Amino acid sequence: MNIHIRFDNVTVRYGPKTALEGVSLEILEKQIFAVIGPANSGKTTLLKCINRTIDFVSSAKVRGQVLIDGQDIFRIRNVYELRRRVGMVFPLPVGLPLSVYENVAYAPRRAGIHDRHELDERVETCLRQAMLWDEVKDRMNQLGTKLSGGQQQRLTLARALSLRPKILCLDEFSIAIDPVTTMRIEDILRELKSEMTIVLVTNLVQQARRLADRTAFFIGGRLIEVNETETIFTKAANRLTERYVTGDFG
């Protein structure tokens, strides 16, 4: 299986604070890759490097290489094109002050898709993938910001899928979603991995175990261990990993 994303000795500092220290790992194409670890372990920073939203943090300094399909993304001039290939869903919903329909259609329009029929199909498909279609199909003109918190989170997921990314990064996507809907979205993610690589940051270790093909465990900005998910949970090589996945600390 092809290596889709590679971190090669990546260190990220925010001023004097080190968020990631010498991280090297490989993420395989069309798999779900989970990143677990306690708070402030560098998980979100790892995601921000993949689509260069780290660029928005003025104090951030990045050393090392992040490669997608063998290309060093920090040498890419057209960052917008990179972000079309890498969808991102953050822990709390960030709805655009637009209708439900336009929240999802916004990015495809910006990418040059203006045919109404094509946009309608794209919007419906993404809302179905985000398990939201049945709840909003009769109020597509309502402001997305008027939806409930859980619905807004799923709308954010639909928006991330609207450009059919090759990589989908999810940072605690289920934090504002009820357990039943979370499980349904997990089913969708299993289907989506046939089309894209999914990088999932989660504090729910059992979610990582349910979903991920491979899992990486971080503490304090350092990669402690990475392996097949079932190995991480049953035969961890590092005692810290074993203690974390068994709930000894978190």
PDB file of C-alpha atoms in Angstrom:
ATOM      1  CA  MET A   1       0.000   0.000   0.000  1.00  0.00           C
ATOM      2  CA  ASN A   2       1.290   3.459  -0.915  1.00  0.00           C
ATOM      3  CA  ILE A   3       2.575   5.960   1.631  1.00  0.00           C
ATOM      4  CA  HIS A   4       0.257   8.961   1.341  1.00  0.00           C
ATOM      5  CA  ILE A   5       1.628  11.246   4.086  1.00  0.00           C
ATOM      6  CA  ARG A   6       5.108  11.208   5.573  1.00  0.00           C
ATOM      7  CA  PHE A   7       6.456  13.212   8.505  1.00  0.00           C
ATOM      8  CA  ASP A   8      10.242  13.353   8.407  1.00  0.00           C
ATOM      9  CA  ASN A   9      11.832  14.616  11.644  1.00  0.00           C
ATOM     10  CA  VAL A  10       9.200  17.348  12.108  1.00  0.00           C
ATOM     11  CA  THR A  11       9.584  19.774  14.999  1.00  0.00           C
ATOM     12  CA  VAL A  12       7.046  22.549  15.629  1.00  0.00           C
ATOM     13  CA  ARG A  13       7.568  25.329  18.141  1.00  0.00           C
ATOM     14  CA  TYR A  14       5.199  28.092  19.214  1.00  0.00           C
ATOM     15  CA  GLY A  15       7.674  30.671  20.444  1.00  0.00           C
ATOM     16  CA  PRO A  16       9.610  28.943  23.266  1.00  0.00           C
ATOM     17  CA  LYS A  17       7.091  26.069  23.542  1.00  0.00           C
ATOM     18  CA  THR A  18       7.733  22.842  21.632  1.00  0.00           C
ATOM     19  CA  ALA A  19       4.506  21.288  20.318  1.00  0.00           C
ATOM     20  CA  LEU A  20       6.078  18.486  18.257  1.00  0.00           C
ATOM     21  CA  GLU A  21       9.605  17.155  18.692  1.00  0.00           C
ATOM     22  CA  GLY A  22      11.373  15.227  15.918  1.00  0.00           C
ATOM     23  CA  VAL A  23       8.287  13.358  14.680  1.00  0.00           C
ATOM     24  CA  SER A  24       8.751  10.821  11.891  1.00  0.00           C
ATOM     25  CA  LEU A  25       5.875   8.609  10.765  1.00  0.00           C
ATOM     26  CA  GLU A  26       4.121   7.310   7.664  1.00  0.00           C
ATOM     27  CA  ILE A  27       0.385   7.293   6.924  1.00  0.00           C
ATOM     28  CA  LEU A  28      -0.765   4.830   4.295  1.00  0.00           C
ATOM     29  CA  GLU A  29      -3.191   5.660   1.514  1.00  0.00           C
ATOM     30  CA  LYS A  30      -6.876   4.875   1.993  1.00  0.00           C
ATOM     31  CA  GLN A  31      -6.602   3.902   5.624  1.00  0.00           C
ATOM     32  CA  ILE A  32      -7.929   5.419   8.820  1.00  0.00           C
ATOM     33  CA  PHE A  33      -4.996   6.586  10.914  1.00  0.00           C
ATOM     34  CA  ALA A  34      -5.769   7.519  14.531  1.00  0.00           C
ATOM     35  CA  VAL A  35      -3.723   9.873  16.687  1.00  0.00           C
ATOM     36  CA  ILE A  36      -4.242   9.473  20.425  1.00  0.00           C
ATOM     37  CA  GLY A  37      -2.673  10.910  23.553  1.00  0.00           C
ATOM     38  CA  PRO A  38      -3.416  13.162  26.519  1.00  0.00           C
ATOM     39  CA  ALA A  39      -4.039  16.917  26.254  1.00  0.00           C
ATOM     40  CA  ASN A  40      -1.180  19.038  24.927  1.00  0.00           C
ATOM     41  CA  SER A  41       0.531  16.101  23.275  1.00  0.00           C
ATOM     42  CA  GLY A  42       0.732  17.738  19.835  1.00  0.00           C
ATOM     43  CA  LYS A  43      -2.154  15.928  18.144  1.00  0.00           C
ATOM     44  CA  THR A  44      -3.883  19.007  16.700  1.00  0.00           C
ATOM     45  CA  THR A  45      -0.557  20.527  15.663  1.00  0.00           C
ATOM     46  CA  LEU A  46       0.113  17.362  13.655  1.00  0.00           C
ATOM     47  CA  LEU A  47      -3.166  17.860  11.772  1.00  0.00           C
ATOM     48  CA  LYS A  48      -2.485  21.550  11.179  1.00  0.00           C
ATOM     49  CA  CYS A  49       0.776  20.663   9.479  1.00  0.00           C
ATOM     50  CA  ILE A  50      -0.955  18.386   6.965  1.00  0.00           C
ATOM     51  CA  ASN A  51      -2.966  21.172   5.301  1.00  0.00           C
ATOM     52  CA  ARG A  52      -0.757  24.039   6.456  1.00  0.00           C
ATOM     53  CA  THR A  53      -3.300  25.747   8.653  1.00  0.00           C
ATOM     54  CA  ILE A  54      -0.224  25.953  10.879  1.00  0.00           C
ATOM     55  CA  ASP A  55       0.622  28.907   8.616  1.00  0.00           C
ATOM     56  CA  PHE A  56      -2.088  30.904  10.397  1.00  0.00           C
ATOM     57  CA  VAL A  57      -0.201  30.706  13.708  1.00  0.00           C
ATOM     58  CA  SER A  58       2.278  33.583  13.547  1.00  0.00           C
ATOM     59  CA  SER A  59       4.470  32.186  16.327  1.00  0.00           C
ATOM     60  CA  ALA A  60       4.777  28.727  14.765  1.00  0.00           C
ATOM     61  CA  LYS A  61       8.152  27.575  13.443  1.00  0.00           C
ATOM     62  CA  VAL A  62       8.300  24.272  11.574  1.00  0.00           C
ATOM     63  CA  ARG A  63      11.414  22.235  10.882  1.00  0.00           C
ATOM     64  CA  GLY A  64      11.599  18.978   8.951  1.00  0.00           C
ATOM     65  CA  GLN A  65       9.431  17.822   6.079  1.00  0.00           C
ATOM     66  CA  VAL A  66       5.790  16.874   5.642  1.00  0.00           C
ATOM     67  CA  LEU A  67       5.315  15.088   2.339  1.00  0.00           C
ATOM     68  CA  ILE A  68       2.058  14.249   0.566  1.00  0.00           C
ATOM     69  CA  ASP A  69       2.518  11.868  -2.348  1.00  0.00           C
ATOM     70  CA  GLY A  70       6.241  12.548  -2.028  1.00  0.00           C
ATOM     71  CA  GLN A  71       5.894  16.335  -2.337  1.00  0.00           C
ATOM     72  CA  ASP A  72       7.149  18.615   0.444  1.00  0.00           C
ATOM     73  CA  ILE A  73       4.007  20.602   1.233  1.00  0.00           C
ATOM     74  CA  PHE A  74       5.927  23.506   2.739  1.00  0.00           C
ATOM     75  CA  ARG A  75       7.408  24.130  -0.713  1.00  0.00           C
ATOM     76  CA  ILE A  76       3.985  24.280  -2.376  1.00  0.00           C
ATOM     77  CA  ARG A  77       3.191  27.812  -3.538  1.00  0.00           C
ATOM     78  CA  ASN A  78      -0.515  27.288  -4.196  1.00  0.00           C
ATOM     79  CA  VAL A  79      -1.643  26.559  -0.631  1.00  0.00           C
ATOM     80  CA  TYR A  80      -5.309  26.848  -1.624  1.00  0.00           C
ATOM     81  CA  GLU A  81      -4.919  23.926  -3.998  1.00  0.00           C
ATOM     82  CA  LEU A  82      -3.337  21.906  -1.189  1.00  0.00           C
ATOM     83  CA  ARG A  83      -6.275  22.678   1.106  1.00  0.00           C
ATOM     84  CA  ARG A  84      -8.707  21.524  -1.564  1.00  0.00           C
ATOM     85  CA  ARG A  85      -6.991  18.134  -1.365  1.00  0.00           C
ATOM     86  CA  VAL A  86      -7.001  18.071   2.450  1.00  0.00           C
ATOM     87  CA  GLY A  87     -10.366  18.522   4.187  1.00  0.00           C
ATOM     88  CA  MET A  88     -10.309  19.562   7.853  1.00  0.00           C
ATOM     89  CA  VAL A  89     -12.947  19.277  10.588  1.00  0.00           C
ATOM     90  CA  PHE A  90     -12.139  20.968  13.903  1.00  0.00           C
ATOM     91  CA  PRO A  91     -13.549  20.051  17.347  1.00  0.00           C
ATOM     92  CA  LEU A  92     -16.188  22.776  17.483  1.00  0.00           C
ATOM     93  CA  PRO A  93     -18.326  23.765  14.496  1.00  0.00           C
ATOM     94  CA  VAL A  94     -17.345  26.838  12.520  1.00  0.00           C
ATOM     95  CA  GLY A  95     -20.399  27.602  10.437  1.00  0.00           C
ATOM     96  CA  LEU A  96     -20.329  30.184   7.692  1.00  0.00           C
ATOM     97  CA  PRO A  97     -23.028  32.884   8.003  1.00  0.00           C
ATOM     98  CA  LEU A  98     -24.781  31.369   4.991  1.00  0.00           C
ATOM     99  CA  SER A  99     -27.695  29.025   4.355  1.00  0.00           C
ATOM    100  CA  VAL A 100     -27.295  25.303   4.913  1.00  0.00           C
ATOM    101  CA  TYR A 101     -27.117  24.854   1.132  1.00  0.00           C
ATOM    102  CA  GLU A 102     -24.523  27.568   0.600  1.00  0.00           C
ATOM    103  CA  ASN A 103     -22.370  26.296   3.471  1.00  0.00           C
ATOM    104  CA  VAL A 104     -21.783  23.145   1.446  1.00  0.00           C
ATOM    105  CA  ALA A 105     -21.868  24.722  -2.022  1.00  0.00           C
ATOM    106  CA  TYR A 106     -19.469  27.549  -1.118  1.00  0.00           C
ATOM    107  CA  ALA A 107     -16.180  25.729  -1.719  1.00  0.00           C
ATOM    108  CA  PRO A 108     -17.280  24.011  -4.964  1.00  0.00           C
ATOM    109  CA  ARG A 109     -18.445  27.398  -6.301  1.00  0.00           C
ATOM    110  CA  ARG A 110     -15.044  28.878  -5.436  1.00  0.00           C
ATOM    111  CA  ALA A 111     -13.450  25.980  -7.287  1.00  0.00           C
ATOM    112  CA  GLY A 112     -15.401  26.873 -10.435  1.00  0.00           C
ATOM    113  CA  ILE A 113     -18.477  24.644 -10.226  1.00  0.00           C
ATOM    114  CA  HIS A 114     -21.539  26.720 -11.122  1.00  0.00           C
ATOM    115  CA  ASP A 115     -23.940  24.245 -12.747  1.00  0.00           C
ATOM    116  CA  ARG A 116     -26.978  24.138 -10.469  1.00  0.00           C
ATOM    117  CA  HIS A 117     -27.712  20.463 -11.053  1.00  0.00           C
ATOM    118  CA  GLU A 118     -24.124  19.486 -10.243  1.00  0.00           C
ATOM    119  CA  LEU A 119     -24.130  21.671  -7.127  1.00  0.00           C
ATOM    120  CA  ASP A 120     -27.455  20.209  -5.971  1.00  0.00           C
ATOM    121  CA  GLU A 121     -26.073  16.692  -6.320  1.00  0.00           C
ATOM    122  CA  ARG A 122     -22.840  17.602  -4.541  1.00  0.00           C
ATOM    123  CA  VAL A 123     -24.685  19.253  -1.636  1.00  0.00           C
ATOM    124  CA  GLU A 124     -27.094  16.342  -1.173  1.00  0.00           C
ATOM    125  CA  THR A 125     -24.319  13.731  -1.341  1.00  0.00           C
ATOM    126  CA  CYS A 126     -22.197  15.523   1.263  1.00  0.00           C
ATOM    127  CA  LEU A 127     -25.120  16.109   3.607  1.00  0.00           C
ATOM    128  CA  ARG A 128     -26.033  12.428   3.361  1.00  0.00           C
ATOM    129  CA  GLN A 129     -22.446  11.431   4.086  1.00  0.00           C
ATOM    130  CA  ALA A 130     -22.540  13.654   7.161  1.00  0.00           C
ATOM    131  CA  MET A 131     -25.825  12.047   8.303  1.00  0.00           C
ATOM    132  CA  LEU A 132     -27.594  15.417   8.093  1.00  0.00           C
ATOM    133  CA  TRP A 133     -29.697  15.298   4.916  1.00  0.00           C
ATOM    134  CA  ASP A 134     -32.919  13.981   6.455  1.00  0.00           C
ATOM    135  CA  GLU A 135     -32.838  16.698   9.121  1.00  0.00           C
ATOM    136  CA  VAL A 136     -32.264  19.687   6.836  1.00  0.00           C
ATOM    137  CA  LYS A 137     -33.598  18.758   3.381  1.00  0.00           C
ATOM    138  CA  ASP A 138     -36.739  20.860   3.954  1.00  0.00           C
ATOM    139  CA  ARG A 139     -34.881  23.906   5.284  1.00  0.00           C
ATOM    140  CA  MET A 140     -31.920  24.307   2.997  1.00  0.00           C
ATOM    141  CA  ASN A 141     -32.354  28.094   2.985  1.00  0.00           C
ATOM    142  CA  GLN A 142     -32.092  28.371   6.782  1.00  0.00           C
ATOM    143  CA  LEU A 143     -28.899  29.862   8.171  1.00  0.00           C
ATOM    144  CA  GLY A 144     -26.453  27.121   9.049  1.00  0.00           C
ATOM    145  CA  THR A 145     -25.634  28.940  12.274  1.00  0.00           C
ATOM    146  CA  LYS A 146     -29.254  28.391  13.419  1.00  0.00           C
ATOM    147  CA  LEU A 147     -28.792  24.626  13.544  1.00  0.00           C
ATOM    148  CA  SER A 148     -28.060  22.846  16.813  1.00  0.00           C
ATOM    149  CA  GLY A 149     -24.450  22.367  17.864  1.00  0.00           C
ATOM    150  CA  GLY A 150     -24.382  18.736  16.745  1.00  0.00           C
ATOM    151  CA  GLN A 151     -26.009  19.604  13.427  1.00  0.00           C
ATOM    152  CA  GLN A 152     -23.515  22.402  12.850  1.00  0.00           C
ATOM    153  CA  GLN A 153     -20.677  19.950  13.466  1.00  0.00           C
ATOM    154  CA  ARG A 154     -22.086  17.599  10.850  1.00  0.00           C
ATOM    155  CA  LEU A 155     -22.559  20.548   8.492  1.00  0.00           C
ATOM    156  CA  THR A 156     -18.858  21.290   8.952  1.00  0.00           C
ATOM    157  CA  LEU A 157     -18.106  17.685   7.984  1.00  0.00           C
ATOM    158  CA  ALA A 158     -20.310  18.001   4.889  1.00  0.00           C
ATOM    159  CA  ARG A 159     -18.448  21.172   3.928  1.00  0.00           C
ATOM    160  CA  ALA A 160     -15.102  19.415   4.333  1.00  0.00           C
ATOM    161  CA  LEU A 161     -16.293  16.687   1.955  1.00  0.00           C
ATOM    162  CA  SER A 162     -17.626  19.128  -0.640  1.00  0.00           C
ATOM    163  CA  LEU A 163     -14.389  19.278  -2.662  1.00  0.00           C
ATOM    164  CA  ARG A 164     -13.960  15.493  -2.565  1.00  0.00           C
ATOM    165  CA  PRO A 165     -10.632  15.652  -0.759  1.00  0.00           C
ATOM    166  CA  LYS A 166      -7.980  12.959  -1.013  1.00  0.00           C
ATOM    167  CA  ILE A 167      -7.217  13.389   2.700  1.00  0.00           C
ATOM    168  CA  LEU A 168      -9.720  14.088   5.482  1.00  0.00           C
ATOM    169  CA  CYS A 169      -8.435  15.317   8.854  1.00  0.00           C
ATOM    170  CA  LEU A 170     -10.810  15.048  11.805  1.00  0.00           C
ATOM    171  CA  ASP A 171     -10.007  16.684  15.137  1.00  0.00           C
ATOM    172  CA  GLU A 172     -12.389  15.369  17.816  1.00  0.00           C
ATOM    173  CA  PHE A 173     -15.269  15.397  15.313  1.00  0.00           C
ATOM    174  CA  SER A 174     -17.706  13.738  17.736  1.00  0.00           C
ATOM    175  CA  ILE A 175     -17.252  16.154  20.622  1.00  0.00           C
ATOM    176  CA  ALA A 176     -20.638  17.862  20.014  1.00  0.00           C
ATOM    177  CA  ILE A 177     -22.520  14.897  18.554  1.00  0.00           C
ATOM    178  CA  ASP A 178     -24.721  12.396  20.376  1.00  0.00           C
ATOM    179  CA  PRO A 179     -23.466   8.790  20.621  1.00  0.00           C
ATOM    180  CA  VAL A 180     -25.983   7.340  18.147  1.00  0.00           C
ATOM    181  CA  THR A 181     -25.074   9.856  15.430  1.00  0.00           C
ATOM    182  CA  THR A 182     -21.377   9.384  16.224  1.00  0.00           C
ATOM    183  CA  MET A 183     -21.668   5.659  15.527  1.00  0.00           C
ATOM    184  CA  ARG A 184     -23.487   6.345  12.263  1.00  0.00           C
ATOM    185  CA  ILE A 185     -20.770   8.739  11.143  1.00  0.00           C
ATOM    186  CA  GLU A 186     -18.156   6.164  12.078  1.00  0.00           C
ATOM    187  CA  ASP A 187     -19.875   3.797   9.636  1.00  0.00           C
ATOM    188  CA  ILE A 188     -19.649   6.478   6.944  1.00  0.00           C
ATOM    189  CA  LEU A 189     -15.932   6.977   7.659  1.00  0.00           C
ATOM    190  CA  ARG A 190     -15.351   3.271   7.132  1.00  0.00           C
ATOM    191  CA  GLU A 191     -16.967   3.638   3.713  1.00  0.00           C
ATOM    192  CA  LEU A 192     -15.102   6.854   2.875  1.00  0.00           C
ATOM    193  CA  LYS A 193     -11.684   5.280   3.395  1.00  0.00           C
ATOM    194  CA  SER A 194     -12.135   3.490   0.073  1.00  0.00           C
ATOM    195  CA  GLU A 195     -11.948   6.971  -1.489  1.00  0.00           C
ATOM    196  CA  MET A 196      -9.581   8.899   0.781  1.00  0.00           C
ATOM    197  CA  THR A 197      -7.054   8.751   3.585  1.00  0.00           C
ATOM    198  CA  ILE A 198      -8.525   9.698   6.967  1.00  0.00           C
ATOM    199  CA  VAL A 199      -6.447  11.068   9.843  1.00  0.00           C
ATOM    200  CA  LEU A 200      -8.427  11.033  13.073  1.00  0.00           C
ATOM    201  CA  VAL A 201      -7.426  12.786  16.285  1.00  0.00           C
ATOM    202  CA  THR A 202      -9.507  11.473  19.164  1.00  0.00           C
ATOM    203  CA  ASN A 203      -9.452  11.424  22.947  1.00  0.00           C
ATOM    204  CA  LEU A 204     -11.842   8.461  22.828  1.00  0.00           C
ATOM    205  CA  VAL A 205      -9.426   5.560  22.738  1.00  0.00           C
ATOM    206  CA  GLN A 206     -12.171   3.056  21.984  1.00  0.00           C
ATOM    207  CA  GLN A 207     -13.164   5.137  18.958  1.00  0.00           C
ATOM    208  CA  ALA A 208      -9.609   4.748  17.693  1.00  0.00           C
ATOM    209  CA  ARG A 209      -9.803   1.010  18.313  1.00  0.00           C
ATOM    210  CA  ARG A 210     -13.131   0.724  16.465  1.00  0.00           C
ATOM    211  CA  LEU A 211     -12.127   2.786  13.456  1.00  0.00           C
ATOM    212  CA  ALA A 212      -8.409   2.935  12.826  1.00  0.00           C
ATOM    213  CA  ASP A 213      -6.209   0.640  10.788  1.00  0.00           C
ATOM    214  CA  ARG A 214      -3.118   2.125  12.426  1.00  0.00           C
ATOM    215  CA  THR A 215      -2.716   4.260  15.543  1.00  0.00           C
ATOM    216  CA  ALA A 216      -0.029   6.626  16.823  1.00  0.00           C
ATOM    217  CA  PHE A 217       0.353   7.511  20.494  1.00  0.00           C
ATOM    218  CA  PHE A 218       1.815  10.889  21.526  1.00  0.00           C
ATOM    219  CA  ILE A 219       2.852  12.442  24.827  1.00  0.00           C
ATOM    220  CA  GLY A 220       4.309  15.915  25.258  1.00  0.00           C
ATOM    221  CA  GLY A 221       4.858  16.427  21.540  1.00  0.00           C
ATOM    222  CA  ARG A 222       6.778  13.173  21.135  1.00  0.00           C
ATOM    223  CA  LEU A 223       5.693  10.132  19.151  1.00  0.00           C
ATOM    224  CA  ILE A 224       5.872   7.254  21.620  1.00  0.00           C
ATOM    225  CA  GLU A 225       4.631   4.432  19.435  1.00  0.00           C
ATOM    226  CA  VAL A 226       2.911   3.757  16.103  1.00  0.00           C
ATOM    227  CA  ASN A 227       1.618   0.414  14.920  1.00  0.00           C
ATOM    228  CA  GLU A 228      -1.374  -1.568  13.742  1.00  0.00           C
ATOM    229  CA  THR A 229      -4.269  -0.533  15.963  1.00  0.00           C
ATOM    230  CA  GLU A 230      -4.943  -3.934  17.480  1.00  0.00           C
ATOM    231  CA  THR A 231      -1.252  -4.269  18.331  1.00  0.00           C
ATOM    232  CA  ILE A 232      -1.315  -0.876  20.087  1.00  0.00           C
ATOM    233  CA  PHE A 233      -4.256  -2.017  22.195  1.00  0.00           C
ATOM    234  CA  THR A 234      -3.191  -5.594  22.962  1.00  0.00           C
ATOM    235  CA  LYS A 235       0.598  -5.802  22.642  1.00  0.00           C
ATOM    236  CA  ALA A 236       1.920  -2.261  23.036  1.00  0.00           C
ATOM    237  CA  ALA A 237       5.701  -2.073  22.899  1.00  0.00           C
ATOM    238  CA  ASN A 238       5.882   0.843  25.318  1.00  0.00           C
ATOM    239  CA  ARG A 239       4.601   0.774  28.893  1.00  0.00           C
ATOM    240  CA  LEU A 240       3.267   4.346  28.565  1.00  0.00           C
ATOM    241  CA  THR A 241       1.139   3.297  25.598  1.00  0.00           C
ATOM    242  CA  GLU A 242      -0.236   0.336  27.517  1.00  0.00           C
ATOM    243  CA  ARG A 243      -1.100   2.491  30.497  1.00  0.00           C
ATOM    244  CA  TYR A 244      -2.864   5.093  28.318  1.00  0.00           C
ATOM    245  CA  VAL A 245      -5.019   2.708  26.281  1.00  0.00           C
ATOM    246  CA  THR A 246      -6.077   0.833  29.421  1.00  0.00           C
ATOM    247  CA  GLY A 247      -7.182   4.072  31.086  1.00  0.00           C
ATOM    248  CA  ASP A 248      -4.465   4.256  33.706  1.00  0.00           C
ATOM    249  CA  PHE A 249      -4.002   7.942  32.857  1.00  0.00           C
ATOM    250  CA  GLY A 250      -5.322  10.383  30.286  1.00  0.00           C
TER     251      GLY A 250
END
